[in-house]
Short mmCIF file of C-alpha atoms in Angstrom, two decimals:
data_model
loop_
_atom_site.label_atom_id
_atom_site.label_comp_id
_atom_site.label_asym_id
_atom_site.label_seq_id
_atom_site.Cartn_x
_atom_site.Cartn_y
_atom_site.Cartn_z
CA UNK A 729 -0.01 -0.01 -0.01
CA UNK A 730 1.53 3.34 -1.10
CA UNK A 731 1.45 6.48 0.98
CA UNK A 732 -0.26 9.41 -0.63
CA UNK A 733 2.15 12.18 -1.62
CA UNK A 734 2.71 14.87 0.93
CA UNK A 735 1.05 18.15 0.08
CA UNK A 736 3.27 21.08 -0.83
CA UNK A 737 4.05 23.56 1.92
CA UNK A 738 1.47 26.30 2.14
CA UNK A 739 3.94 28.91 0.85
CA UNK A 740 4.47 26.94 -2.40
CA UNK A 741 0.88 25.97 -3.06
CA UNK A 742 -0.33 27.45 -6.30
CA UNK A 743 3.25 28.41 -7.36
CA UNK A 744 3.86 27.39 -10.90
CA UNK A 745 6.31 24.45 -10.97
CA UNK A 746 8.03 25.75 -14.15
CA UNK A 747 8.77 29.06 -12.43
CA UNK A 748 10.12 27.25 -9.37
CA UNK A 749 12.44 25.09 -11.53
CA UNK A 750 13.66 28.16 -13.41
CA UNK A 751 14.45 29.89 -10.15
CA UNK A 752 16.42 26.91 -8.86
CA UNK A 753 18.33 26.65 -12.13
CA UNK A 754 19.29 30.32 -11.88
CA UNK A 755 21.01 29.93 -8.53
CA UNK A 756 24.72 30.57 -9.16
CA UNK A 757 26.94 27.66 -8.18
CA UNK A 758 30.32 29.22 -8.96
CA UNK A 759 31.35 26.25 -11.07
CA UNK A 760 31.35 28.20 -14.31
CA UNK A 761 33.53 30.96 -12.90
CA UNK A 762 36.21 28.51 -11.83
CA UNK A 763 36.30 26.29 -14.91
CA UNK A 764 39.05 27.22 -17.38
CA UNK A 765 38.34 28.15 -20.96
CA UNK A 766 40.21 25.60 -23.01
CA UNK A 767 42.03 26.45 -26.21
CA UNK A 768 40.46 25.69 -29.53
CA UNK A 769 42.23 24.02 -32.41
CA UNK A 770 41.51 25.19 -35.94
CA UNK A 771 43.65 24.42 -38.97
CA UNK A 772 46.41 22.99 -36.73
CA UNK A 773 46.71 26.26 -34.79
CA UNK A 774 45.69 26.63 -31.14
CA UNK A 775 43.83 29.78 -30.19
CA UNK A 776 43.72 30.47 -26.46
CA UNK A 777 42.14 33.13 -24.28
CA UNK A 778 44.99 35.04 -22.76
CA UNK A 779 42.81 36.62 -20.02
CA UNK A 780 41.54 33.23 -18.86
CA UNK A 781 45.05 31.84 -18.87
CA UNK A 782 46.43 34.77 -16.87
CA UNK A 783 43.65 34.37 -14.32
CA UNK A 784 44.33 30.65 -13.95
CA UNK A 785 48.07 31.29 -13.63
CA UNK A 786 47.51 33.96 -10.96
CA UNK A 787 45.32 31.55 -8.92
CA UNK A 788 47.72 28.62 -9.22
CA UNK A 789 50.06 27.84 -6.34
CA UNK A 790 51.72 24.61 -7.44
CA UNK A 791 52.80 23.79 -10.98
CA UNK A 792 54.05 20.47 -12.31
CA UNK A 793 56.60 20.35 -15.12
CA UNK A 794 57.23 17.78 -17.79
CA UNK A 795 59.39 17.63 -20.87
CA UNK A 796 58.99 15.12 -23.61
CA UNK A 797 61.14 13.31 -24.36
CA UNK A 798 62.51 13.21 -20.80
CA UNK A 799 65.21 15.82 -20.79
CA UNK A 800 66.94 17.07 -17.64
CA UNK A 801 67.97 20.38 -19.21
CA UNK A 802 64.47 21.19 -20.40
CA UNK A 803 62.92 20.07 -17.07
CA UNK A 804 65.43 22.26 -15.20
CA UNK A 805 64.62 25.27 -17.35
CA UNK A 806 60.90 24.72 -16.78
CA UNK A 807 61.49 24.50 -13.07
CA UNK A 808 63.39 27.81 -13.21
CA UNK A 809 60.51 29.35 -15.10
CA UNK A 810 57.97 28.20 -12.50
CA UNK A 811 60.11 29.58 -9.67
CA UNK A 812 60.56 32.90 -11.54
CA UNK A 813 56.77 33.11 -11.77
CA UNK A 814 56.62 32.87 -7.97
CA UNK A 815 55.07 29.38 -7.95
CA UNK A 816 56.04 26.11 -6.36
CA UNK A 817 57.05 23.09 -8.43
CA UNK A 818 54.95 20.24 -7.11
CA UNK A 819 52.73 17.34 -8.05
CA UNK A 820 49.72 17.14 -7.80
CA UNK A 821 49.47 20.66 -9.12
CA UNK A 822 47.02 23.35 -10.06
CA UNK A 823 48.65 23.60 -13.54
CA UNK A 824 51.04 21.52 -15.59
CA UNK A 825 53.69 23.00 -17.90
CA UNK A 826 54.53 20.55 -20.66
CA UNK A 827 57.25 21.11 -23.23
CA UNK A 828 57.09 19.02 -26.44
CA UNK A 829 59.02 19.02 -29.68
CA UNK A 830 56.82 19.40 -32.74
CA UNK A 831 57.12 16.85 -35.50
CA UNK A 832 58.97 18.54 -38.34
CA UNK A 833 58.02 16.43 -41.32
CA UNK A 834 58.22 17.76 -44.78
CA UNK A 835 60.53 19.80 -46.92
CA UNK A 836 61.78 23.16 -45.67
CA UNK A 837 62.56 25.63 -48.44
CA UNK A 838 63.85 29.09 -47.82
CA UNK A 839 64.65 31.12 -44.77
CA UNK A 840 61.23 30.87 -43.09
CA UNK A 841 61.09 29.14 -39.77
CA UNK A 842 59.20 25.98 -38.95
CA UNK A 843 57.38 25.10 -35.74
CA UNK A 844 59.90 23.39 -33.51
CA UNK A 845 58.44 23.20 -30.00
CA UNK A 846 55.34 23.95 -27.97
CA UNK A 847 55.09 24.90 -24.30
CA UNK A 848 51.60 23.84 -23.24
CA UNK A 849 49.86 24.69 -20.01
CA UNK A 850 47.14 22.34 -18.73
CA UNK A 851 44.67 22.65 -15.92
CA UNK A 852 43.29 19.49 -14.24
CA UNK A 853 40.07 18.56 -15.95
CA UNK A 854 37.82 15.70 -16.88
CA UNK A 855 37.64 16.59 -20.56
CA UNK A 856 41.04 15.11 -21.47
CA UNK A 857 43.56 12.64 -20.05
CA UNK A 858 46.07 15.40 -19.54
CA UNK A 859 43.57 18.02 -18.56
CA UNK A 860 42.19 21.16 -20.16
CA UNK A 861 44.63 23.01 -22.38
CA UNK A 862 44.82 26.62 -21.26
CA UNK A 863 47.78 27.91 -23.25
CA UNK A 864 49.96 26.76 -26.14
CA UNK A 865 53.16 28.75 -26.81
CA UNK A 866 54.64 27.59 -30.15
CA UNK A 867 58.18 28.47 -31.16
CA UNK A 868 59.20 28.64 -34.80
CA UNK A 869 62.81 28.65 -35.98
CA UNK A 870 65.31 27.06 -38.28
CA UNK A 871 65.11 23.26 -38.26
CA UNK A 872 68.84 22.91 -37.63
CA UNK A 873 68.60 24.57 -34.18
CA UNK A 874 69.76 22.35 -31.33
CA UNK A 875 67.08 21.22 -28.84
CA UNK A 876 68.64 23.12 -25.84
CA UNK A 877 68.48 26.31 -27.92
CA UNK A 878 64.89 25.66 -28.85
CA UNK A 879 63.95 25.02 -25.22
CA UNK A 880 65.57 28.30 -24.14
CA UNK A 881 63.90 30.20 -26.94
CA UNK A 882 60.34 28.93 -26.35
CA UNK A 883 60.65 29.71 -22.62
CA UNK A 884 61.95 33.21 -23.36
CA UNK A 885 59.13 33.78 -25.84
CA UNK A 886 56.62 32.63 -23.16
CA UNK A 887 58.14 35.01 -20.60
CA UNK A 888 57.99 37.92 -23.06
CA UNK A 889 54.36 37.21 -23.82
CA UNK A 890 53.54 37.13 -20.08
CA UNK A 891 55.24 40.43 -19.41
CA UNK A 892 52.74 43.25 -18.80
#
């Protein structure tokens, strides 16, 4: 034997249910304000929102670093960058700085540079294994540049872009 449903409280009697549901849905939860705006990829170029990235970086306390392939020099330079930004190198972290070489396949003709490396900044997130991509700093140069030179150049380019 089922119990009859309880009547609505007197204050809610006669209140349209649709209006009540709309009011509950409009209550701010703060989740949208804290979630990062990921970068978008169009025609093999990442476009990122610099204001969102700067806000996420300002709020971050701990930053993890990784260099692929594993490279002590690149990892050391990333650690120096994090410390220069006034952050702590730690894992788990609020953000992850990841430095990756870009696959340079094809024929290079002329003096124009090619994309050699990308410094990517990720926030923890459920949308991707690595997290949400907040920033992608791509360095272009001559394909005969040594990897340590490329690492230094992409980090300097990133620092210059962050300067006010």
